């Protein structure tokens, strides 16, 4: 049930009137004025929010009134009562009554001030224009009898808009439109020149009430500040939280935090920085990257808050623990907040109990209080903004965005450029950007009406309808000022810049990299370039395209070989690790009694091809791990010494435990005993420098798709071409006779048929990308993240972590379980509750799971070079949350 429905027939306990002291000519927040007089009631319009007109508002109203009526003096105290409209629609209150309406039309991008008849006594004496004398401008004979509510045809040209209407010695207001004037009412007006106090007078006259408000708010905070072990203040830089900060500090709470979303207006950042003792929390993600993929946020689609605010809040709270947070939320801000209680449990985070001490204040009380207390206020309010926050917040009014166009042109230009590009990509009409229609995923009734009136079509789901062909373009990579491409220039690892090369990351927290990784734009571009420019088969012709394709495909092999220090061997492209291992198992000739030694750490892909050989009489020995999850090297040595195996097949790094095996030592033992060594590098190559020559293995297999390359790519490297080709056909032969063939040299003999050419070239680009960053740097960075993750998880009660102790002997693959929860359940909760993607189950390592006594498997988080510290912390915080909820 929506909050609105909840209140159908039962309105929240809001004040619907404003009191006014006629004697002092000031608004009152209570019923009684400081002068002793009783205030008179002024009815307010829903949502009954009322606030002082600030400098920007005053300047705007003054400009509009002067344009219409000449230099009319305006009262120093004016109030704005926000009302529902297409965009900005404020009832302007002055001198204890209605003074006019200030509106903004998002279509013609204009502000309008419509004078109220009640304002006439104060301006008639001064108005030098904008007065229409009915006797002289209406068609002869038309003005007869009752005038109010009637329309008259004008005989002279009068600019459209609200005018003062004069008829004999009576006055009223009227609206001119399309050569006609509609008169509201004409009455005898007595001009008035009342006292013109300023806001200081209003503060003095409201002092008793302000004191009461303060005391009550401080009492509220004190009542709850010890409900949890610690208390803090949520500060946004806006007026409400400025008041909350001030009150909470008076109540004795010092700690305050501000979440920097990365799309704040500079004035807010400066303002926050000038507040002592406010901790600034880093944003949760990069808005500019996420928006390229996700599209503009909407009032009804606030993905940005989740990414930029809720995630960092969760991290902050995870560090703070259970706490009371004082916030400045108020009933009058929106219907959603009208039900706000004194305290409320944050639904998204059980750690936080929110206290809202000013929930019953209107903006009027907030400003009066801050002025009374001489508390500095964010300067953006005086510039005409009403809502402080992200500069492109969909909840902002178009009128505010229009003001920003003048005050912050660079920011607006960046967002406008994005919107235009997005509209082009989706084939949406210009109005999508120009009128601010992007602010809704589904247009609300008022905007549907605007669109209907002006011929802008929308779909059944009320989204704006595309009018042109969509321009199919890949998601654009945000190469901001600081994203020229990967390179270690900064002191730390340039993860932020790296992330910008991965458009898919957007708002995702992807921790399933051991299964497959994402590809950077350089890889995608290389593949697209192949498709767009030189797609042709390889090694089969002389025309120019086949020459280019063959050369690039060959060069990709060279790059991959160099990347693993394997230039002297044969580098074969396969579709994955699995295919590479199978090619070895099937390409060697086996005889009964041959032995294969492998380990319990192996992925099914490096186990089944060997156990399958048992059918041919091959003996398969499986080496266990020690209790610290390291490979039992003694058992290995014994097994090899007992009877030298034909082949040893061992993983370089476990895809479950992250354990890195001592492959160099294993290679030494193998060679002492004349055994071939196959290393499965699926999990090592993406995360550490690998040098097959240094390792001393005979065969090295790995997957391209786990190391930023395309799916469907993998590598089989051999020191010597020891295998018989298992796949026969085109492309792998030098010469063919009627009854035989001579295989081609090098990798070709193992790549029969047309290979995955674009994929292979993409894999070459992935290698280039990783080389630019540097595998040693990747290794160091991931090692630090891995320790952070393991330590974080180990600190949570009920969590068991299965990882090697030595940071140098493990990669960023971390398995864990939670007591009482199936791993799939944990993975699902992490996805649904925190949008974190991890793997769960046996990870294609059933024998290992059995060995560990974990028949249901584990939850596995696996990192990549684009994983951030915040993501690791978010996972730890989310796991802790799941455990607390058990
Ligand atoms: N070996 C290991 C260690 C792995 O982690 C994986 C993939 N999880 C494989 C082999 C199989 O890789 P692919 O699916 O690319 O063949």
mmCIF file of C-alpha atoms and ligand atoms in Angstrom, residues 514-516 574-581 601-606 651-656 680-684 701-706 712-714 839 843-845 860, ligand 1:
data_model
loop_
_atom_site.group_PDB
_atom_site.id
_atom_site.type_symbol
_atom_site.label_atom_id
_atom_site.label_comp_id
_atom_site.label_asym_id
_atom_site.label_seq_id
_atom_site.Cartn_x
_atom_site.Cartn_y
_atom_site.Cartn_z
ATOM 1 C CA UNK A 514 36.542 -16.978 -11.422
ATOM 2 C CA UNK A 515 33.648 -18.141 -13.611
ATOM 3 C CA UNK A 516 34.185 -15.529 -16.268
ATOM 4 C CA UNK A 574 41.169 -23.424 -28.052
ATOM 5 C CA UNK A 575 37.680 -22.598 -26.962
ATOM 6 C CA UNK A 576 38.532 -22.848 -23.262
ATOM 7 C CA UNK A 577 40.673 -24.640 -20.701
ATOM 8 C CA UNK A 578 38.460 -27.700 -20.840
ATOM 9 C CA UNK A 579 39.114 -28.211 -24.527
ATOM 10 C CA UNK A 580 42.843 -27.703 -24.020
ATOM 11 C CA UNK A 581 43.056 -30.359 -21.294
ATOM 12 C CA UNK A 601 42.081 -29.319 -5.889
ATOM 13 C CA UNK A 602 41.286 -29.898 -9.552
ATOM 14 C CA UNK A 603 38.364 -28.510 -11.443
ATOM 15 C CA UNK A 604 36.321 -31.262 -13.127
ATOM 16 C CA UNK A 605 37.891 -30.072 -16.384
ATOM 17 C CA UNK A 606 41.319 -31.148 -15.192
ATOM 18 C CA UNK A 651 46.111 -26.623 -11.130
ATOM 19 C CA UNK A 652 48.175 -23.478 -10.669
ATOM 20 C CA UNK A 653 45.518 -21.892 -8.485
ATOM 21 C CA UNK A 654 42.382 -23.466 -7.047
ATOM 22 C CA UNK A 655 39.070 -22.071 -8.231
ATOM 23 C CA UNK A 656 37.529 -22.889 -4.835
ATOM 24 C CA UNK A 680 45.934 -25.687 -15.423
ATOM 25 C CA UNK A 681 46.407 -21.933 -15.346
ATOM 26 C CA UNK A 682 42.742 -20.967 -15.706
ATOM 27 C CA UNK A 683 42.801 -19.143 -12.374
ATOM 28 C CA UNK A 684 46.392 -17.939 -12.308
ATOM 29 C CA UNK A 701 46.236 -24.563 -20.298
ATOM 30 C CA UNK A 702 44.086 -21.523 -19.560
ATOM 31 C CA UNK A 703 40.900 -19.701 -20.515
ATOM 32 C CA UNK A 704 40.740 -16.397 -22.386
ATOM 33 C CA UNK A 705 37.318 -15.509 -21.030
ATOM 34 C CA UNK A 706 38.555 -15.436 -17.427
ATOM 35 C CA UNK A 712 34.855 -19.073 -26.413
ATOM 36 C CA UNK A 713 38.563 -18.473 -26.111
ATOM 37 C CA UNK A 714 41.242 -20.509 -24.367
ATOM 38 C CA UNK A 839 28.884 -18.022 -7.059
ATOM 39 C CA UNK A 843 32.179 -24.952 -8.368
ATOM 40 C CA UNK A 844 32.805 -28.024 -10.548
ATOM 41 C CA UNK A 845 34.973 -29.467 -7.779
ATOM 42 C CA UNK A 860 32.588 -18.095 -3.577
HETATM 43 N N1 LIG B 1 40.235 -25.110 -14.451
HETATM 44 C C1 LIG B 1 39.995 -24.240 -13.498
HETATM 45 C C2 LIG B 1 40.932 -24.101 -12.343
HETATM 46 C C3 LIG B 1 38.879 -23.420 -13.593
HETATM 47 O O1 LIG B 1 38.632 -22.529 -12.653
HETATM 48 C C4 LIG B 1 38.008 -23.557 -14.696
HETATM 49 C C5 LIG B 1 36.764 -22.701 -14.830
HETATM 50 N N2 LIG B 1 36.072 -22.510 -13.659
HETATM 51 C C6 LIG B 1 38.323 -24.500 -15.667
HETATM 52 C C7 LIG B 1 39.437 -25.249 -15.522
HETATM 53 C C8 LIG B 1 37.463 -24.688 -16.866
HETATM 54 O O2 LIG B 1 37.534 -23.541 -17.646
HETATM 55 P P1 LIG B 1 36.627 -23.402 -18.959
HETATM 56 O O3 LIG B 1 35.221 -23.422 -18.481
HETATM 57 O O4 LIG B 1 37.009 -22.104 -19.531
HETATM 58 O O5 LIG B 1 36.943 -24.534 -19.836
#
